[in-house]
PDB file of C-alpha atoms in Angstrom:
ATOM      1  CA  UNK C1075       0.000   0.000   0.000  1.00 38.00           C
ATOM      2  CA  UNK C1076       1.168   3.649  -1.088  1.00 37.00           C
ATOM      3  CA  UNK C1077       0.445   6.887   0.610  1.00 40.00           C
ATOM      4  CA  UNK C1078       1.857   9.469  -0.823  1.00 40.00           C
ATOM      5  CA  UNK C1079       3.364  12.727   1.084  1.00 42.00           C
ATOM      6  CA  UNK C1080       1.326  15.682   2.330  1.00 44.00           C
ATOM      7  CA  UNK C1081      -0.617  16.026   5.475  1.00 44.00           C
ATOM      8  CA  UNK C1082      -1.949  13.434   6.680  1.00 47.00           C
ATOM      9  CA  UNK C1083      -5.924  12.963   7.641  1.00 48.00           C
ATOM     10  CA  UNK C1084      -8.257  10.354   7.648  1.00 47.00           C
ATOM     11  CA  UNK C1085     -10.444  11.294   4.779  1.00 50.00           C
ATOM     12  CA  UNK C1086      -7.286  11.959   2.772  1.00 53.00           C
ATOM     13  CA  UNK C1087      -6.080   8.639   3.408  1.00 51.00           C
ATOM     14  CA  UNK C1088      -9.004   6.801   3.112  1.00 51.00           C
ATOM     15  CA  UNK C1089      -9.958   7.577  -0.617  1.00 55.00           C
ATOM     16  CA  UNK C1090      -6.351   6.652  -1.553  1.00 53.00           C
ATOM     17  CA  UNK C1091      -6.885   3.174  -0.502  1.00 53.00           C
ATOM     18  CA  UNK C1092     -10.161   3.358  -2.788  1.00 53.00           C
ATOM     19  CA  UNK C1093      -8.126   4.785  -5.401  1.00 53.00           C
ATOM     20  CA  UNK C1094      -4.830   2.078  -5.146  1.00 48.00           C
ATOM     21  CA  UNK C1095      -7.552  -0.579  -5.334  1.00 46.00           C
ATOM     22  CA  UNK C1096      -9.364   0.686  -8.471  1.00 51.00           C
ATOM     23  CA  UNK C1097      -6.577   1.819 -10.202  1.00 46.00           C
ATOM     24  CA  UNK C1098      -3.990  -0.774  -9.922  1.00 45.00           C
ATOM     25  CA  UNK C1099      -5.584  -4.100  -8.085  1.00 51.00           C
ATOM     26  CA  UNK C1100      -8.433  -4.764  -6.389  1.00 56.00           C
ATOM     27  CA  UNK C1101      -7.257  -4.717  -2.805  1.00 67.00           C
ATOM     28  CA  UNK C1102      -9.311  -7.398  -0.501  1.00 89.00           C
ATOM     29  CA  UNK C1103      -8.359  -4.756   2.625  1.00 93.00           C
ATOM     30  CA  UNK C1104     -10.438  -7.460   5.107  1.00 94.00           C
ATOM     31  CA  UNK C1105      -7.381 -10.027   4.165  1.00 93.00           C
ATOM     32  CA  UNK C1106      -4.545  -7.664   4.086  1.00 93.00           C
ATOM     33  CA  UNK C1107      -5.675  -6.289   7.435  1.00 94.00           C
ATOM     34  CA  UNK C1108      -5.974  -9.450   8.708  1.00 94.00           C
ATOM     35  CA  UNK C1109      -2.377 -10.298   7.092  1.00 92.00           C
ATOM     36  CA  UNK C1110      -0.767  -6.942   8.661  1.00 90.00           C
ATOM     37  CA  UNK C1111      -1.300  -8.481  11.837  1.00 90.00           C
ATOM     38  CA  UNK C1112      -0.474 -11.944  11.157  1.00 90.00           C
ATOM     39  CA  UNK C1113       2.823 -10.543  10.256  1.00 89.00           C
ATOM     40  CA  UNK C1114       3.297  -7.940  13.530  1.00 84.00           C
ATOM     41  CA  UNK C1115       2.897 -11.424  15.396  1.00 84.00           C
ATOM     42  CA  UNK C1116       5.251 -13.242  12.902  1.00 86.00           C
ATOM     43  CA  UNK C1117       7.772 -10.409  14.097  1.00 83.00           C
ATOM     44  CA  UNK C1118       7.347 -10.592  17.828  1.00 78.00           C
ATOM     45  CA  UNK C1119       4.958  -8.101  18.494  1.00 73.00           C
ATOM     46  CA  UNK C1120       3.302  -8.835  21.619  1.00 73.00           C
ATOM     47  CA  UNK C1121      -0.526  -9.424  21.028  1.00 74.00           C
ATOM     48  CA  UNK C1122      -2.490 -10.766  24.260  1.00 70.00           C
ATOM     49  CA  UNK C1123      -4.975 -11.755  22.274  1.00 71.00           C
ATOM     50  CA  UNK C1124      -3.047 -13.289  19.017  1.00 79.00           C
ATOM     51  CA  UNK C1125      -3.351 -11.621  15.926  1.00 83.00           C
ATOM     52  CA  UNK C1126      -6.652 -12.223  14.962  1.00 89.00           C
ATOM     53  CA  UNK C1127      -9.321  -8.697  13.601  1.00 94.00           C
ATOM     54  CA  UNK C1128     -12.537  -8.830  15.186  1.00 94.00           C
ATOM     55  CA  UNK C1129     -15.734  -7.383  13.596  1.00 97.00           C
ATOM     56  CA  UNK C1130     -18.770  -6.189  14.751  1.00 96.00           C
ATOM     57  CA  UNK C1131     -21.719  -5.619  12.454  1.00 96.00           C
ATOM     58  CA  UNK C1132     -24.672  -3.155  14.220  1.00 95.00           C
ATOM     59  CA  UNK C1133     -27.783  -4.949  13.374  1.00 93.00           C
ATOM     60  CA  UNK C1134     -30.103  -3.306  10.904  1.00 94.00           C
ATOM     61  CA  UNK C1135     -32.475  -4.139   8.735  1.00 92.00           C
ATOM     62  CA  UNK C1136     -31.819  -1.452   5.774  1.00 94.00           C
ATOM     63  CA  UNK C1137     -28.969   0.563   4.913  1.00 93.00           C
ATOM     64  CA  UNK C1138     -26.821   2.396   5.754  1.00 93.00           C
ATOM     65  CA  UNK C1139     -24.924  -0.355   7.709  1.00 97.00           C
ATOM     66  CA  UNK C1140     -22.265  -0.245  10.263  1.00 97.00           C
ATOM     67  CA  UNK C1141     -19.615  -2.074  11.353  1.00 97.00           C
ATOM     68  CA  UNK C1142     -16.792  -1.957  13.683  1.00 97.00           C
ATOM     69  CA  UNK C1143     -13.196  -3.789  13.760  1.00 97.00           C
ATOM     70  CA  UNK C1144     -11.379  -4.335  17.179  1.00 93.00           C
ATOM     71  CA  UNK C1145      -7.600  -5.066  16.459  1.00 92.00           C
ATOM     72  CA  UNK C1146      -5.314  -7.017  18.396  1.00 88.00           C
ATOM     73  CA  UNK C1147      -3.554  -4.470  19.655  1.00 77.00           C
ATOM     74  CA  UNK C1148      -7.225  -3.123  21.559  1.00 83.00           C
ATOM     75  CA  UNK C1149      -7.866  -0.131  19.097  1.00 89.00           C
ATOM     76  CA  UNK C1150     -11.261  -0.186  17.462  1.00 94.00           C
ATOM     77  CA  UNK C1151     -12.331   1.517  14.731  1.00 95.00           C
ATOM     78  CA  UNK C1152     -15.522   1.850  12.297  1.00 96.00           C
ATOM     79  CA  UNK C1153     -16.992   2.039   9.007  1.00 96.00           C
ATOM     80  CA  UNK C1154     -16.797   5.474   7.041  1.00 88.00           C
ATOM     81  CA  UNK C1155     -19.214   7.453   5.881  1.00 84.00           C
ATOM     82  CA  UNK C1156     -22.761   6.028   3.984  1.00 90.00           C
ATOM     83  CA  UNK C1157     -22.535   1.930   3.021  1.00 94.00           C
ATOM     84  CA  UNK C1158     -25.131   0.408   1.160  1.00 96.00           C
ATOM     85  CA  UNK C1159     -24.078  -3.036   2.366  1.00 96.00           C
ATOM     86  CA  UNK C1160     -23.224  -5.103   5.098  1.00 96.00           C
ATOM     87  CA  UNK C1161     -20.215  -6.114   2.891  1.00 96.00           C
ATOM     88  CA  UNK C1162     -19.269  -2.404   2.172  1.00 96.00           C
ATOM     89  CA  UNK C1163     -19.406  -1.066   5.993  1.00 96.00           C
ATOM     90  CA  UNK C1164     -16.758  -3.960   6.805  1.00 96.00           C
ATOM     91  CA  UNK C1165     -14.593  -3.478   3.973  1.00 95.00           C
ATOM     92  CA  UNK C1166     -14.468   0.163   5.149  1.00 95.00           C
ATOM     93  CA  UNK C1167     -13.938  -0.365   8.244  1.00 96.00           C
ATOM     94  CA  UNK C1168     -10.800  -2.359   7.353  1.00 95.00           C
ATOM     95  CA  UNK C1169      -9.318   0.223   5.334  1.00 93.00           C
ATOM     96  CA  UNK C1170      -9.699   2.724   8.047  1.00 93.00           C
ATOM     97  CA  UNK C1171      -7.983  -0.214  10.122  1.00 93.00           C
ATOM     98  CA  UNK C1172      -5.645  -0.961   7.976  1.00 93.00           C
ATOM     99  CA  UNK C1173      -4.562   3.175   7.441  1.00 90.00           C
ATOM    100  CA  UNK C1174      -4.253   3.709  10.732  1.00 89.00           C
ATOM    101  CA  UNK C1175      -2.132  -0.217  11.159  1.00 89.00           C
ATOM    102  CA  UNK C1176       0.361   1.059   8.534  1.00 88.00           C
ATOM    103  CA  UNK C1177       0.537   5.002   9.445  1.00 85.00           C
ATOM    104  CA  UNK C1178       1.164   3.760  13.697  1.00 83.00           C
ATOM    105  CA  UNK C1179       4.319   2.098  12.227  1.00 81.00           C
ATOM    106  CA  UNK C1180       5.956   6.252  11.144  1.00 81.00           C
ATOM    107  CA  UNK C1181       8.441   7.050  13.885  1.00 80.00           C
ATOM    108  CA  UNK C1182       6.208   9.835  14.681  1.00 80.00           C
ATOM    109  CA  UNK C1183       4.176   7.735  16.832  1.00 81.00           C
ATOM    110  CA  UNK C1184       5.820   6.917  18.533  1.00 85.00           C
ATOM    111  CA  UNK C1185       5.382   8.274  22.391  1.00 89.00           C
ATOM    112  CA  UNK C1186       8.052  11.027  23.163  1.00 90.00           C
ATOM    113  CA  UNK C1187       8.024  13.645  26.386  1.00 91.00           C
ATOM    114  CA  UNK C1188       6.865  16.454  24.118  1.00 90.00           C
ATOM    115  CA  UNK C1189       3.515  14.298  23.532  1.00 88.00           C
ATOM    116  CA  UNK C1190       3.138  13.848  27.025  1.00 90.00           C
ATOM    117  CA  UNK C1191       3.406  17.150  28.015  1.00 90.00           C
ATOM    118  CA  UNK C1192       1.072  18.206  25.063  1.00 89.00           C
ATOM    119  CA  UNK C1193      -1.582  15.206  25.812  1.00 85.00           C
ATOM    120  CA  UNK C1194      -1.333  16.443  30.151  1.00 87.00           C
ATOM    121  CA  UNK C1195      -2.068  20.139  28.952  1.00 87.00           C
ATOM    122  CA  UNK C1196      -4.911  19.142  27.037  1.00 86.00           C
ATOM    123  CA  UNK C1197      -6.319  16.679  29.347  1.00 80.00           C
ATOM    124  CA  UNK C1198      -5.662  19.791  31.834  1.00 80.00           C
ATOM    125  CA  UNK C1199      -7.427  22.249  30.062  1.00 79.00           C
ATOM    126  CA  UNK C1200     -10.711  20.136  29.651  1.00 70.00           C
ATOM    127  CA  UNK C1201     -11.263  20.445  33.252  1.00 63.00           C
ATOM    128  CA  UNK C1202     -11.063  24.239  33.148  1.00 58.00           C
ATOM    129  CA  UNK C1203      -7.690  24.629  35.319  1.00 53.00           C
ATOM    130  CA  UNK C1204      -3.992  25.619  35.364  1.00 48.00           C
ATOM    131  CA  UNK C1205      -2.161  22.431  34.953  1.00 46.00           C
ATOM    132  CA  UNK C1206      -0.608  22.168  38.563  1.00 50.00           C
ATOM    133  CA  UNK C1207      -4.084  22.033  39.759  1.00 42.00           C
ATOM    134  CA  UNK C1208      -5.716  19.829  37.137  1.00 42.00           C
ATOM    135  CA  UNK C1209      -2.512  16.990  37.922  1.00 48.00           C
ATOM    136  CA  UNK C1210      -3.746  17.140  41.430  1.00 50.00           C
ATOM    137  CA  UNK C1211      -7.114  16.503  40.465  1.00 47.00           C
ATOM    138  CA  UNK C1212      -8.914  13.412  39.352  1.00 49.00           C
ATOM    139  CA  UNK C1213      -6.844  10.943  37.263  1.00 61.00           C
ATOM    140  CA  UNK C1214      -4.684  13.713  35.356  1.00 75.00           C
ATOM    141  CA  UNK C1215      -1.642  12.852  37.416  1.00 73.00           C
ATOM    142  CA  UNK C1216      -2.182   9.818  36.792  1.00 68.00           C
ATOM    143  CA  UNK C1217      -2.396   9.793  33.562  1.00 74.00           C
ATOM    144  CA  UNK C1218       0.981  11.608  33.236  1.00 81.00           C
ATOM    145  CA  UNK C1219       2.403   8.736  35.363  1.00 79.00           C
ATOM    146  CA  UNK C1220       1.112   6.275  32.865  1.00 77.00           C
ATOM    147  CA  UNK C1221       2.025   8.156  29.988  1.00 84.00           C
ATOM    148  CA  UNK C1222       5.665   8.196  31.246  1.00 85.00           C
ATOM    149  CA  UNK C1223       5.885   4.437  32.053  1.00 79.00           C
ATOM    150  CA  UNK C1224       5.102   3.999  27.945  1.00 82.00           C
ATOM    151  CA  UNK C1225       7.921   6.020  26.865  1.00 86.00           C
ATOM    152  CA  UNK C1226       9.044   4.489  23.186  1.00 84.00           C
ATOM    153  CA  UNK C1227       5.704   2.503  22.427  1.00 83.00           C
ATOM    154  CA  UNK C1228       3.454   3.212  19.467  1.00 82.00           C
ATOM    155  CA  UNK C1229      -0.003   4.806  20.198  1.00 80.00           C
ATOM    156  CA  UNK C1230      -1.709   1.993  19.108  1.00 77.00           C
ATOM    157  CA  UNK C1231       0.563  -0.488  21.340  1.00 77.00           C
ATOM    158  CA  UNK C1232      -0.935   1.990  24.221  1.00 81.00           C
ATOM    159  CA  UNK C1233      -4.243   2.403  22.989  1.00 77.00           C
ATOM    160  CA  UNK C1234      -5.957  -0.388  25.276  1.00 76.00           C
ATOM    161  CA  UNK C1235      -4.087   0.288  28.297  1.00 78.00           C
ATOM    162  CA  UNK C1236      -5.285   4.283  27.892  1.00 81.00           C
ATOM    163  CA  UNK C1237      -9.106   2.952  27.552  1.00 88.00           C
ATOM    164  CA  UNK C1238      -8.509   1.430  30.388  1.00 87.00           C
ATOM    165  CA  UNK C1239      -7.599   4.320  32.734  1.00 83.00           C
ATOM    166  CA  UNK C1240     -10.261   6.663  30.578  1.00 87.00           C
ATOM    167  CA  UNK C1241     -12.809   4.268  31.542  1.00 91.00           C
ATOM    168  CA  UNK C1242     -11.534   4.058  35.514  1.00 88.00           C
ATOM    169  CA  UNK C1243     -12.052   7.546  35.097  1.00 86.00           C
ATOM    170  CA  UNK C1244     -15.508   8.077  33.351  1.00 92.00           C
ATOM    171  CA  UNK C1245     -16.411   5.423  35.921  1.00 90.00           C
ATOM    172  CA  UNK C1246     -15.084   7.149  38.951  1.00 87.00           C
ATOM    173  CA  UNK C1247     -12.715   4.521  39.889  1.00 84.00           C
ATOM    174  CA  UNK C1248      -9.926   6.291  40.013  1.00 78.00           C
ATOM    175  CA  UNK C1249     -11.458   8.976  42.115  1.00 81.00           C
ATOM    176  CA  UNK C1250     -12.473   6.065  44.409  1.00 82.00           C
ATOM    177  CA  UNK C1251      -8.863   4.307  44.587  1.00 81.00           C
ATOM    178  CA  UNK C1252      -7.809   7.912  45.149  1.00 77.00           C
ATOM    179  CA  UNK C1253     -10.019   8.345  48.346  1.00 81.00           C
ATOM    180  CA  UNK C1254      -8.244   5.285  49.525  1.00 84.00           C
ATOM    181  CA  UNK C1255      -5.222   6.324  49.439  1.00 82.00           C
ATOM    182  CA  UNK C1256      -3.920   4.336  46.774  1.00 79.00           C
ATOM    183  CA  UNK C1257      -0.635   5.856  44.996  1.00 75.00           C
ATOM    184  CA  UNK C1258      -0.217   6.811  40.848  1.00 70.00           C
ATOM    185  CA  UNK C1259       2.233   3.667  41.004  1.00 71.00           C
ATOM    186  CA  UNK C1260       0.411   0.832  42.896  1.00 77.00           C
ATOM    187  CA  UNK C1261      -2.882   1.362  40.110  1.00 76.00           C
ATOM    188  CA  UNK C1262      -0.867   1.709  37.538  1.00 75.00           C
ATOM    189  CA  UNK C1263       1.178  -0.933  38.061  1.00 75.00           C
ATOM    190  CA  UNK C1264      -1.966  -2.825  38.682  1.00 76.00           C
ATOM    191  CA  UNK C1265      -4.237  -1.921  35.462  1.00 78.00           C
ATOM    192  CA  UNK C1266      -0.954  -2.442  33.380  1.00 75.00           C
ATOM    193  CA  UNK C1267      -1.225  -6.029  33.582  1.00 71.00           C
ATOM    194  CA  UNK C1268      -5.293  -6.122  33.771  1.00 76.00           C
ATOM    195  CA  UNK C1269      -6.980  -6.454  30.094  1.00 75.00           C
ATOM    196  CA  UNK C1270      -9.863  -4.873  29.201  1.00 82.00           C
ATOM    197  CA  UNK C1271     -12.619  -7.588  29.297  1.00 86.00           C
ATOM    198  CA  UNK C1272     -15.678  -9.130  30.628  1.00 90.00           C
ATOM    199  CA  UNK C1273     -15.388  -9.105  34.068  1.00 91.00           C
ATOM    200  CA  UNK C1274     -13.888  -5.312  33.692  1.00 91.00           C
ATOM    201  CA  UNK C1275     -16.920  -4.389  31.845  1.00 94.00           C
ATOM    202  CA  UNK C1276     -19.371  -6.143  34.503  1.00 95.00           C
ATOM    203  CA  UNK C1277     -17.999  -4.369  37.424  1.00 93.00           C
ATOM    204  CA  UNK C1278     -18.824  -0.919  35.952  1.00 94.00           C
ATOM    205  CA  UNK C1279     -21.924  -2.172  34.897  1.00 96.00           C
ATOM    206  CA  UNK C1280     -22.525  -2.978  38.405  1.00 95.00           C
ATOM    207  CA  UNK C1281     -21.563   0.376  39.440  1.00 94.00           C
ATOM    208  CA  UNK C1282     -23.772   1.999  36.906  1.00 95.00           C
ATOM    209  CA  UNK C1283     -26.639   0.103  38.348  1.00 96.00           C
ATOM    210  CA  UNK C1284     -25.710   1.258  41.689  1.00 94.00           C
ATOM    211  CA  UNK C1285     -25.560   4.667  40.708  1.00 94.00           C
ATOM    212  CA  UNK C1286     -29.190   4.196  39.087  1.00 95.00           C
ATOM    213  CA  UNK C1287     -30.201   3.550  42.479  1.00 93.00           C
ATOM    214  CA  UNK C1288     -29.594   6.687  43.591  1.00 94.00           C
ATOM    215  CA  UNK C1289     -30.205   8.516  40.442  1.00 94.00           C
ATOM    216  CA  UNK C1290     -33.097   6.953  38.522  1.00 94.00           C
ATOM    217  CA  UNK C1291     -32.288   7.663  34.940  1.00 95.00           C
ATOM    218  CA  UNK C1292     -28.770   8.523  34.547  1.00 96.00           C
ATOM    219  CA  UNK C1293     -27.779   5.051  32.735  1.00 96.00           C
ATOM    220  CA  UNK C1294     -30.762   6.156  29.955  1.00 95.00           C
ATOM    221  CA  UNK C1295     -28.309   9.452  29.841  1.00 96.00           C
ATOM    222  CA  UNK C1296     -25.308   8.546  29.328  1.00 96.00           C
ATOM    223  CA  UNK C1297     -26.094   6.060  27.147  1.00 96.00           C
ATOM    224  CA  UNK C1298     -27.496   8.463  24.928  1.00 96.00           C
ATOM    225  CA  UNK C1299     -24.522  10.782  25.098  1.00 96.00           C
ATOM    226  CA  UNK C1300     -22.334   7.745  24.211  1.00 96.00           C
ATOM    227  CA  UNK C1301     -24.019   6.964  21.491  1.00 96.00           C
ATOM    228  CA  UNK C1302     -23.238  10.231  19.925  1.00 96.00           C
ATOM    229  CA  UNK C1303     -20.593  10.769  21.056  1.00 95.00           C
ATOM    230  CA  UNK C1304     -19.512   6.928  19.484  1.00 96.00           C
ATOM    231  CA  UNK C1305     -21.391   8.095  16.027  1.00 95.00           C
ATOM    232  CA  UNK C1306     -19.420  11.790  15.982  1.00 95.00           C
ATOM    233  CA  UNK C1307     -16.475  10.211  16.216  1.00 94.00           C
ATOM    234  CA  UNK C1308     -16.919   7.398  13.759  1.00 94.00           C
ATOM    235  CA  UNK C1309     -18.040   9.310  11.229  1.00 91.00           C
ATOM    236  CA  UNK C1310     -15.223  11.652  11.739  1.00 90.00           C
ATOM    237  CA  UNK C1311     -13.073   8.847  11.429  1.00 88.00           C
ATOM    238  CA  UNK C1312     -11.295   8.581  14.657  1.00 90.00           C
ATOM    239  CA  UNK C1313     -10.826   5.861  16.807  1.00 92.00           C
ATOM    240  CA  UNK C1314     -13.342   4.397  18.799  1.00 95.00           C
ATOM    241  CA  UNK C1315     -12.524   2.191  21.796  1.00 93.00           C
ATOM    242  CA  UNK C1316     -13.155   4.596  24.545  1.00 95.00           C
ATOM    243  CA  UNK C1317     -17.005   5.625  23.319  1.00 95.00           C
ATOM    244  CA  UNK C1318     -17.300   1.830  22.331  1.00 96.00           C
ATOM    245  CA  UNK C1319     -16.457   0.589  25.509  1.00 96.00           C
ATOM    246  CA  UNK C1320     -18.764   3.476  27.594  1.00 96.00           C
ATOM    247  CA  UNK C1321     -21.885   2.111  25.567  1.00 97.00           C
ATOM    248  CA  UNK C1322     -21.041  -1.608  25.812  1.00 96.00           C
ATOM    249  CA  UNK C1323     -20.765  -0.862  29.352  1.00 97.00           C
ATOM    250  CA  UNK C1324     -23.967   0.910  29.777  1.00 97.00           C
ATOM    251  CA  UNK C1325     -26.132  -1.241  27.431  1.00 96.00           C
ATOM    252  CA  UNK C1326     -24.732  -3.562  30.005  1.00 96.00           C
ATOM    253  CA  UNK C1327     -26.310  -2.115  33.010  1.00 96.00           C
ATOM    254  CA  UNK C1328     -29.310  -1.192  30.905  1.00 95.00           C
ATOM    255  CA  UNK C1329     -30.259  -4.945  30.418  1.00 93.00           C
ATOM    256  CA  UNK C1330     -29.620  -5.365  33.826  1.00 89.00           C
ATOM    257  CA  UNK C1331     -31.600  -2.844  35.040  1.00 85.00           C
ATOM    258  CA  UNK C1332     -34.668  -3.587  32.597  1.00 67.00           C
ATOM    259  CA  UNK C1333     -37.191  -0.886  31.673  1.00 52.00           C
ATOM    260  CA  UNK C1334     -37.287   1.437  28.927  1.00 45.00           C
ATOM    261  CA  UNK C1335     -34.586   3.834  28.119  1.00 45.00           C
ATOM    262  CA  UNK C1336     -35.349   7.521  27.287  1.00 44.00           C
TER     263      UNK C1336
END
């Protein structure tokens, strides 16, 4: 696959791979994504989860269809813009998969101190706050700690372990751990060796229904907001894990919880 120079975005990127498969062979990007990762593995890239690209088709019963692809590595990303086809929303989502696979392997993303600090300032400035402040605050500090310990890997190599700690966060775990007393290192250290999976995903569901306990109808809200914001950024083209995970979560809790959702 060719990409040719310029800057780089995901719409940009995207209609080349249409283009190098009309105009010189018809790319199957489902295999080739699927061989990408065969190789990584092949290599010695370590894969908890072996090599193998998971997809996800969102029921419907007319178009336009959607589909998602989880790769091994724990990113997730969707199909692009309007597909007439069940077929067409998983080939897409493979090429954005597979653009985002090949671009993660540029020394540029690799994780250097000037993305930390930039990634810490953001994070900072979402909460409204000077940065000092914000680090003391809920999970920023510990998010810089994190982001330290990863020095040299590839975003996507840290892609799962950052859902993780966004989703401690969304969840108010980390604020809880906090509370406890429990230092930057010892969850850290912890969550670095946890995957992301069922029994992760049940215990915030469990919290969720707790807090619907208390507050009768927030599940039906966030759920809501996850959903767009899950659509917003697929159709944008980013990736996905992080809203994915929040509405897996709360869809979850919701079937738990049983009764309609607003």
């Amino acid at each position: 696959m060719l990409m040719s120079d310029g800057p780089w975005s995901p719409e940009h990127i995207y209609q080349e791979i249409v283009g190098y498969g009309k105009t010189r062979h018809r790319v199957n990007v489902v295999e080739e994504l699927q061989e990408f990762w065969q190789m990584k593995a092949a290599r010695g890239a370590s894969l908890k989860n072996g090599a193998l690209v998971i997809y996800e088709s969102v029921p419907a019963s007319a178009p336009p269809y959607v589909c998602f692809v989880t790769l091994p590595g724990g990113s997730c990303f969707g199909s692009y813009g309007v597909c007439p086809t069940k077929a067409e929303a998983r080939r897409s989502a493979a090429r954005i998969a597979l653009m985002n696979s090949v671009f993660n392997e540029q020394p540029t993303r690799k994780i250097t101190q000037e993305f930390i600090d930039g990634a810490v300032s953001e994070a900072s400035h979402s909460y409204g706050g000077v940065r000092n402040e914000a680090e003391n605050g809920t999970g920023i500090g510990a998010y810089r700690f994190m982001l330290v310990q990863n020095l040299g890997k590839t975003m996507l190599e840290f892609q799962e372990l950052m859902t993780v700690f966004q989703l401690l966060h969304w969840n108010g775990s980390l604020k809880a751990m906090r509370e406890r007393q429990c230092s930057r290192q010892e969850v850290v250290q912890h969550y670095s060796h946890r995957a992301l999976d069922d029994d992760m995903r049940s215990q915030m569901a469990l919290d969720w229904i707790a807090r619907e306990q208390e507050i009768p109808g927030i599940i039906a809200r966030e759920l809501n907001l996850a959903e767009r914001d899950l659509e917003t950024a697929r159709l944008a083209g980013r990736e996905l894990r992080f809203p994915k995970e929040k509405k897996d979560i709360l869809m979850l809790a919701s079937s738990q919880v049983g009764g309609p959702m607003d």
